[in-house]
PDB file of C-alpha atoms in Angstrom:
ATOM      1  CA  MET A   1     -39.868 -74.034  35.826  1.00 48.00           C
ATOM      2  CA  ASP A   2     -39.437 -76.291  32.767  1.00 45.00           C
ATOM      3  CA  PHE A   3     -38.301 -75.075  29.366  1.00 45.00           C
ATOM      4  CA  SER A   4     -41.771 -74.840  27.802  1.00 51.00           C
ATOM      5  CA  SER A   5     -43.136 -72.831  30.741  1.00 50.00           C
ATOM      6  CA  LEU A   6     -40.156 -70.471  30.613  1.00 45.00           C
ATOM      7  CA  THR A   7     -40.693 -69.991  26.869  1.00 45.00           C
ATOM      8  CA  ILE A   8     -44.350 -69.073  27.425  1.00 42.00           C
ATOM      9  CA  VAL A   9     -43.398 -66.584  30.141  1.00 41.00           C
ATOM     10  CA  LEU A  10     -40.774 -64.974  27.902  1.00 48.00           C
ATOM     11  CA  ILE A  11     -43.199 -64.725  24.979  1.00 45.00           C
ATOM     12  CA  ALA A  12     -45.842 -63.173  27.217  1.00 42.00           C
ATOM     13  CA  ALA A  13     -43.340 -60.691  28.668  1.00 41.00           C
ATOM     14  CA  THR A  14     -42.140 -59.729  25.192  1.00 40.00           C
ATOM     15  CA  ALA A  15     -45.704 -59.236  23.973  1.00 41.00           C
ATOM     16  CA  ALA A  16     -46.510 -57.082  27.001  1.00 39.00           C
ATOM     17  CA  TYR A  17     -43.419 -54.949  26.363  1.00 35.00           C
ATOM     18  CA  PHE A  18     -44.354 -54.313  22.740  1.00 42.00           C
ATOM     19  CA  ILE A  19     -47.963 -53.510  23.654  1.00 36.00           C
ATOM     20  CA  LEU A  20     -46.748 -51.030  26.283  1.00 35.00           C
ATOM     21  CA  GLU A  21     -44.335 -49.476  23.783  1.00 42.00           C
ATOM     22  CA  GLN A  22     -47.117 -49.078  21.209  1.00 55.00           C
ATOM     23  CA  VAL A  23     -49.420 -47.448  23.759  1.00 43.00           C
ATOM     24  CA  MET A  24     -46.699 -45.016  24.860  1.00 50.00           C
ATOM     25  CA  ARG A  25     -45.813 -44.198  21.255  1.00 60.00           C
ATOM     26  CA  SER A  26     -49.467 -43.560  20.426  1.00 70.00           C
ATOM     27  CA  ARG A  27     -49.985 -41.341  23.482  1.00 75.00           C
ATOM     28  CA  ARG A  28     -46.903 -39.265  22.739  1.00 70.00           C
ATOM     29  CA  LEU A  29     -47.936 -38.895  19.108  1.00 77.00           C
ATOM     30  CA  ASN A  30     -51.373 -37.705  20.193  1.00 79.00           C
ATOM     31  CA  LYS A  31     -49.766 -35.189  22.549  1.00 88.00           C
ATOM     32  CA  PHE A  32     -47.517 -33.969  19.731  1.00 80.00           C
ATOM     33  CA  ALA A  33     -50.511 -33.555  17.397  1.00 87.00           C
ATOM     34  CA  LEU A  34     -52.484 -31.644  20.031  1.00 90.00           C
ATOM     35  CA  LEU A  35     -49.577 -29.272  20.624  1.00 89.00           C
ATOM     36  CA  LEU A  36     -49.405 -28.543  16.892  1.00 86.00           C
ATOM     37  CA  ARG A  37     -53.158 -28.048  16.722  1.00 90.00           C
ATOM     38  CA  ASP A  38     -52.936 -25.486  19.516  1.00 91.00           C
ATOM     39  CA  ASP A  39     -50.019 -23.677  17.800  1.00 91.00           C
ATOM     40  CA  ARG A  40     -47.648 -24.688  20.593  1.00 92.00           C
ATOM     41  CA  CYS A  41     -44.984 -25.700  18.109  1.00 92.00           C
ATOM     42  CA  ASP A  42     -41.970 -24.952  20.322  1.00 94.00           C
ATOM     43  CA  GLU A  43     -43.371 -27.275  22.985  1.00 94.00           C
ATOM     44  CA  ALA A  44     -43.937 -29.940  20.312  1.00 89.00           C
ATOM     45  CA  LEU A  45     -40.310 -29.626  19.211  1.00 93.00           C
ATOM     46  CA  ASP A  46     -39.109 -29.832  22.822  1.00 91.00           C
ATOM     47  CA  LEU A  47     -41.204 -32.989  23.267  1.00 88.00           C
ATOM     48  CA  LEU A  48     -39.344 -34.673  20.411  1.00 90.00           C
ATOM     49  CA  ASP A  49     -35.983 -33.978  22.049  1.00 89.00           C
ATOM     50  CA  LYS A  50     -36.939 -35.616  25.336  1.00 89.00           C
ATOM     51  CA  PRO A  51     -35.282 -38.985  26.130  1.00 86.00           C
ATOM     52  CA  GLY A  52     -38.634 -40.758  25.977  1.00 76.00           C
ATOM     53  CA  SER A  53     -39.199 -39.627  22.392  1.00 80.00           C
ATOM     54  CA  LYS A  54     -35.696 -40.699  21.394  1.00 84.00           C
ATOM     55  CA  TRP A  55     -36.457 -44.135  22.829  1.00 74.00           C
ATOM     56  CA  LEU A  56     -39.894 -44.439  21.218  1.00 79.00           C
ATOM     57  CA  TYR A  57     -39.200 -43.131  17.713  1.00 81.00           C
ATOM     58  CA  PRO A  58     -36.422 -43.913  15.216  1.00 87.00           C
ATOM     59  CA  PRO A  59     -34.257 -40.935  14.186  1.00 92.00           C
ATOM     60  CA  PHE A  60     -35.883 -40.474  10.770  1.00 94.00           C
ATOM     61  CA  ASN A  61     -39.389 -40.404  12.271  1.00 90.00           C
ATOM     62  CA  ARG A  62     -38.419 -37.792  14.858  1.00 90.00           C
ATOM     63  CA  GLU A  63     -36.753 -35.575  12.265  1.00 94.00           C
ATOM     64  CA  TYR A  64     -39.805 -35.885   9.999  1.00 92.00           C
ATOM     65  CA  MET A  65     -42.085 -34.920  12.879  1.00 90.00           C
ATOM     66  CA  LYS A  66     -39.846 -31.907  13.514  1.00 94.00           C
ATOM     67  CA  LEU A  67     -40.262 -30.900   9.883  1.00 94.00           C
ATOM     68  CA  ASN A  68     -44.037 -30.972  10.292  1.00 89.00           C
ATOM     69  CA  ALA A  69     -43.750 -28.800  13.411  1.00 93.00           C
ATOM     70  CA  TYR A  70     -41.627 -26.214  11.591  1.00 93.00           C
ATOM     71  CA  LEU A  71     -44.108 -26.176   8.706  1.00 93.00           C
ATOM     72  CA  VAL A  72     -47.046 -25.626  11.060  1.00 91.00           C
ATOM     73  CA  LYS A  73     -45.003 -22.926  12.809  1.00 93.00           C
ATOM     74  CA  ASP A  74     -44.380 -21.340   9.384  1.00 91.00           C
ATOM     75  CA  ASP A  75     -40.672 -21.321  10.179  1.00 95.00           C
ATOM     76  CA  ALA A  76     -39.091 -21.509   6.720  1.00 95.00           C
ATOM     77  CA  GLU A  77     -35.529 -21.545   8.058  1.00 96.00           C
ATOM     78  CA  GLY A  78     -36.256 -24.403  10.454  1.00 96.00           C
ATOM     79  CA  ALA A  79     -38.145 -26.366   7.800  1.00 96.00           C
ATOM     80  CA  SER A  80     -35.318 -25.889   5.300  1.00 97.00           C
ATOM     81  CA  ARG A  81     -32.813 -27.141   7.851  1.00 96.00           C
ATOM     82  CA  GLN A  82     -34.935 -30.233   8.545  1.00 96.00           C
ATOM     83  CA  ILE A  83     -35.317 -30.974   4.847  1.00 97.00           C
ATOM     84  CA  ASP A  84     -31.519 -30.894   4.471  1.00 97.00           C
ATOM     85  CA  ILE A  85     -31.219 -33.354   7.353  1.00 97.00           C
ATOM     86  CA  LEU A  86     -33.930 -35.705   6.077  1.00 97.00           C
ATOM     87  CA  LEU A  87     -32.658 -35.831   2.501  1.00 96.00           C
ATOM     88  CA  THR A  88     -29.270 -37.086   3.699  1.00 95.00           C
ATOM     89  CA  MET A  89     -30.601 -39.704   6.162  1.00 94.00           C
ATOM     90  CA  ARG A  90     -30.958 -43.391   5.487  1.00 91.00           C
ATOM     91  CA  SER A  91     -34.604 -44.142   4.844  1.00 91.00           C
ATOM     92  CA  SER A  92     -36.984 -46.653   3.332  1.00 93.00           C
ATOM     93  CA  LYS A  93     -38.330 -46.179  -0.192  1.00 93.00           C
ATOM     94  CA  ARG A  94     -41.663 -44.956   1.214  1.00 93.00           C
ATOM     95  CA  GLN A  95     -39.982 -42.523   3.623  1.00 93.00           C
ATOM     96  CA  ARG A  96     -37.753 -41.159   0.870  1.00 95.00           C
ATOM     97  CA  SER A  97     -40.767 -40.665  -1.386  1.00 94.00           C
ATOM     98  CA  GLU A  98     -42.693 -38.765   1.311  1.00 93.00           C
ATOM     99  CA  VAL A  99     -39.865 -36.411   2.231  1.00 95.00           C
ATOM    100  CA  THR A 100     -38.906 -35.808  -1.409  1.00 96.00           C
ATOM    101  CA  LEU A 101     -42.453 -34.777  -2.297  1.00 94.00           C
ATOM    102  CA  LYS A 102     -42.807 -32.577   0.779  1.00 93.00           C
ATOM    103  CA  ALA A 103     -39.421 -30.944   0.122  1.00 95.00           C
ATOM    104  CA  TYR A 104     -40.341 -30.333  -3.524  1.00 95.00           C
ATOM    105  CA  ARG A 105     -43.582 -28.591  -2.567  1.00 94.00           C
ATOM    106  CA  PHE A 106     -41.767 -26.524   0.064  1.00 95.00           C
ATOM    107  CA  TYR A 107     -39.121 -25.363  -2.416  1.00 96.00           C
ATOM    108  CA  MET A 108     -41.764 -24.532  -5.029  1.00 94.00           C
ATOM    109  CA  GLU A 109     -43.798 -22.557  -2.492  1.00 93.00           C
ATOM    110  CA  HIS A 110     -40.705 -20.518  -1.627  1.00 95.00           C
ATOM    111  CA  GLU A 111     -39.650 -20.148  -5.297  1.00 95.00           C
ATOM    112  CA  ARG A 112     -36.438 -22.081  -4.706  1.00 96.00           C
ATOM    113  CA  TYR A 113     -36.558 -23.584  -8.177  1.00 97.00           C
ATOM    114  CA  LYS A 114     -32.886 -24.520  -8.305  1.00 97.00           C
ATOM    115  CA  ASP A 115     -33.402 -26.728  -5.236  1.00 97.00           C
ATOM    116  CA  ALA A 116     -36.744 -28.070  -6.506  1.00 96.00           C
ATOM    117  CA  LYS A 117     -35.562 -29.239  -9.945  1.00 97.00           C
ATOM    118  CA  PRO A 118     -33.439 -32.242  -8.821  1.00 97.00           C
ATOM    119  CA  LEU A 119     -36.337 -33.375  -6.635  1.00 97.00           C
ATOM    120  CA  LEU A 120     -38.749 -33.107  -9.568  1.00 97.00           C
ATOM    121  CA  ASP A 121     -36.411 -35.321 -11.572  1.00 97.00           C
ATOM    122  CA  GLU A 122     -36.417 -37.869  -8.734  1.00 97.00           C
ATOM    123  CA  ILE A 123     -40.207 -37.717  -8.380  1.00 96.00           C
ATOM    124  CA  GLU A 124     -40.657 -38.335 -12.097  1.00 96.00           C
ATOM    125  CA  ARG A 125     -38.357 -41.366 -11.882  1.00 95.00           C
ATOM    126  CA  THR A 126     -39.800 -42.942  -8.761  1.00 94.00           C
ATOM    127  CA  ALA A 127     -43.306 -41.695  -7.926  1.00 93.00           C
ATOM    128  CA  GLU A 128     -46.636 -42.983  -9.178  1.00 93.00           C
ATOM    129  CA  ARG A 129     -47.747 -41.374 -12.439  1.00 94.00           C
ATOM    130  CA  PRO A 130     -50.456 -39.057 -11.011  1.00 93.00           C
ATOM    131  CA  VAL A 131     -48.006 -37.643  -8.432  1.00 94.00           C
ATOM    132  CA  ALA A 132     -45.299 -37.171 -11.061  1.00 95.00           C
ATOM    133  CA  ASP A 133     -47.731 -35.518 -13.483  1.00 95.00           C
ATOM    134  CA  GLU A 134     -49.019 -33.116 -10.809  1.00 94.00           C
ATOM    135  CA  SER A 135     -45.454 -32.205  -9.822  1.00 95.00           C
ATOM    136  CA  ARG A 136     -44.518 -31.532 -13.447  1.00 96.00           C
ATOM    137  CA  LEU A 137     -47.668 -29.418 -13.904  1.00 95.00           C
ATOM    138  CA  ILE A 138     -46.791 -27.250 -10.903  1.00 95.00           C
ATOM    139  CA  TRP A 139     -43.266 -26.830 -12.270  1.00 96.00           C
ATOM    140  CA  GLU A 140     -44.465 -25.740 -15.701  1.00 97.00           C
ATOM    141  CA  ILE A 141     -46.915 -23.191 -14.293  1.00 95.00           C
ATOM    142  CA  PHE A 142     -44.803 -21.637 -11.549  1.00 95.00           C
ATOM    143  CA  ALA A 143     -41.149 -22.227 -12.450  1.00 96.00           C
ATOM    144  CA  GLU A 144     -41.508 -21.858 -16.219  1.00 97.00           C
ATOM    145  CA  ASN A 145     -44.378 -19.302 -16.087  1.00 96.00           C
ATOM    146  CA  GLY A 146     -46.371 -21.473 -18.451  1.00 97.00           C
ATOM    147  CA  SER A 147     -49.969 -21.066 -19.587  1.00 96.00           C
ATOM    148  CA  SER A 148     -50.380 -24.011 -21.952  1.00 96.00           C
ATOM    149  CA  HIS A 149     -52.763 -25.950 -19.711  1.00 97.00           C
ATOM    150  CA  ILE A 150     -55.536 -23.342 -19.527  1.00 97.00           C
ATOM    151  CA  GLY A 151     -57.856 -24.970 -22.045  1.00 96.00           C
ATOM    152  CA  GLU A 152     -57.713 -28.479 -20.630  1.00 96.00           C
ATOM    153  CA  MET A 153     -58.031 -27.233 -17.051  1.00 95.00           C
ATOM    154  CA  GLU A 154     -61.050 -25.077 -17.861  1.00 96.00           C
ATOM    155  CA  GLU A 155     -62.695 -28.219 -19.260  1.00 96.00           C
ATOM    156  CA  GLN A 156     -61.774 -30.098 -16.067  1.00 95.00           C
ATOM    157  CA  TYR A 157     -63.251 -27.268 -14.009  1.00 94.00           C
ATOM    158  CA  GLU A 158     -66.614 -27.588 -15.761  1.00 94.00           C
ATOM    159  CA  LYS A 159     -66.689 -31.308 -14.950  1.00 93.00           C
ATOM    160  CA  ALA A 160     -65.382 -31.016 -11.372  1.00 92.00           C
ATOM    161  CA  LYS A 161     -67.842 -32.297  -8.794  1.00 89.00           C
ATOM    162  CA  SER A 162     -66.269 -31.150  -5.529  1.00 92.00           C
ATOM    163  CA  PRO A 163     -65.435 -27.642  -4.297  1.00 91.00           C
ATOM    164  CA  GLN A 164     -61.898 -28.826  -3.485  1.00 92.00           C
ATOM    165  CA  GLN A 165     -61.328 -29.735  -7.125  1.00 93.00           C
ATOM    166  CA  ARG A 166     -62.844 -26.494  -8.372  1.00 94.00           C
ATOM    167  CA  MET A 167     -60.780 -24.362  -5.985  1.00 92.00           C
ATOM    168  CA  ARG A 168     -57.531 -26.102  -6.979  1.00 93.00           C
ATOM    169  CA  LEU A 169     -58.279 -25.794 -10.688  1.00 94.00           C
ATOM    170  CA  ALA A 170     -59.416 -22.166 -10.418  1.00 95.00           C
ATOM    171  CA  LEU A 171     -56.211 -21.169  -8.610  1.00 94.00           C
ATOM    172  CA  LEU A 172     -54.016 -22.926 -11.163  1.00 94.00           C
ATOM    173  CA  ILE A 173     -55.953 -21.392 -14.056  1.00 96.00           C
ATOM    174  CA  ALA A 174     -55.659 -17.934 -12.469  1.00 96.00           C
ATOM    175  CA  ALA A 175     -51.897 -18.423 -12.103  1.00 96.00           C
ATOM    176  CA  GLN A 176     -51.625 -19.278 -15.796  1.00 95.00           C
ATOM    177  CA  TYR A 177     -53.654 -16.239 -16.854  1.00 96.00           C
ATOM    178  CA  GLU A 178     -51.316 -14.174 -14.694  1.00 96.00           C
ATOM    179  CA  ASN A 179     -48.398 -15.662 -16.628  1.00 96.00           C
ATOM    180  CA  ALA A 180     -50.238 -14.710 -19.827  1.00 97.00           C
ATOM    181  CA  HIS A 181     -50.747 -11.125 -18.525  1.00 97.00           C
ATOM    182  CA  ASP A 182     -54.554 -11.318 -18.776  1.00 97.00           C
ATOM    183  CA  GLY A 183     -55.652  -9.377 -15.683  1.00 96.00           C
ATOM    184  CA  ALA A 184     -59.387  -9.695 -16.312  1.00 97.00           C
ATOM    185  CA  LYS A 185     -59.186 -13.476 -16.484  1.00 96.00           C
ATOM    186  CA  VAL A 186     -57.005 -13.572 -13.372  1.00 96.00           C
ATOM    187  CA  SER A 187     -59.723 -11.736 -11.419  1.00 96.00           C
ATOM    188  CA  GLU A 188     -62.456 -13.966 -12.857  1.00 96.00           C
ATOM    189  CA  TRP A 189     -60.742 -17.185 -11.846  1.00 95.00           C
ATOM    190  CA  ARG A 190     -59.663 -15.921  -8.440  1.00 95.00           C
ATOM    191  CA  ASP A 191     -63.324 -15.099  -7.790  1.00 95.00           C
ATOM    192  CA  LYS A 192     -64.239 -18.650  -8.770  1.00 94.00           C
ATOM    193  CA  ALA A 193     -61.584 -19.958  -6.374  1.00 93.00           C
ATOM    194  CA  ASN A 194     -63.034 -17.784  -3.590  1.00 92.00           C
ATOM    195  CA  ASP A 195     -66.536 -19.084  -4.378  1.00 92.00           C
ATOM    196  CA  ALA A 196     -65.297 -22.661  -4.049  1.00 91.00           C
ATOM    197  CA  ALA A 197     -63.558 -21.795  -0.777  1.00 91.00           C
ATOM    198  CA  GLU A 198     -66.806 -20.311   0.568  1.00 90.00           C
ATOM    199  CA  GLU A 199     -68.613 -23.470  -0.477  1.00 90.00           C
ATOM    200  CA  LEU A 200     -66.075 -25.524   1.456  1.00 85.00           C
ATOM    201  CA  ARG A 201     -66.496 -23.394   4.565  1.00 85.00           C
ATOM    202  CA  GLY A 202     -70.253 -23.684   4.294  1.00 74.00           C
TER     203      GLY A 202
END
């Protein structure tokens, strides 16, 4: 076999290998997603620890997938442990941005404001403006018990075209009225959030 023929064979073999790898990676990812959908989170986590998964996925990707499994499982301790791992791993700018935002939302949900604050600072330095603004808004409402955005958000609610937007706004407005100790308004806006949720289900 001459040099040019050997080169063609090697290129073809390399291409076949990468195609096979992509197919296997896609199939395993689909299996992982199906396990999560069926609430078989422990099986999904076991799948990620199998040798095949370690071969197919880089370490950061596997640890990020584990985080998603713990979140679906509603295992706060496991998710917290994964966040600690991910925040100390080498990662690309995009990967760092994704895990920082997810960690920030997790800490805010669990009222771990001391852990959330450094991540908010990072988000405001590095994320796109709408993401940074939303993160700051959530901080002001829930960590600082603020109510200064009620007026502007009520105006946004009146202009909102989708039930998703109305539900989000109604919940945030209700939270601010709760901070302002206005029980009647809290009930009113929670009802509006429930109406939007019913619209979504319908």
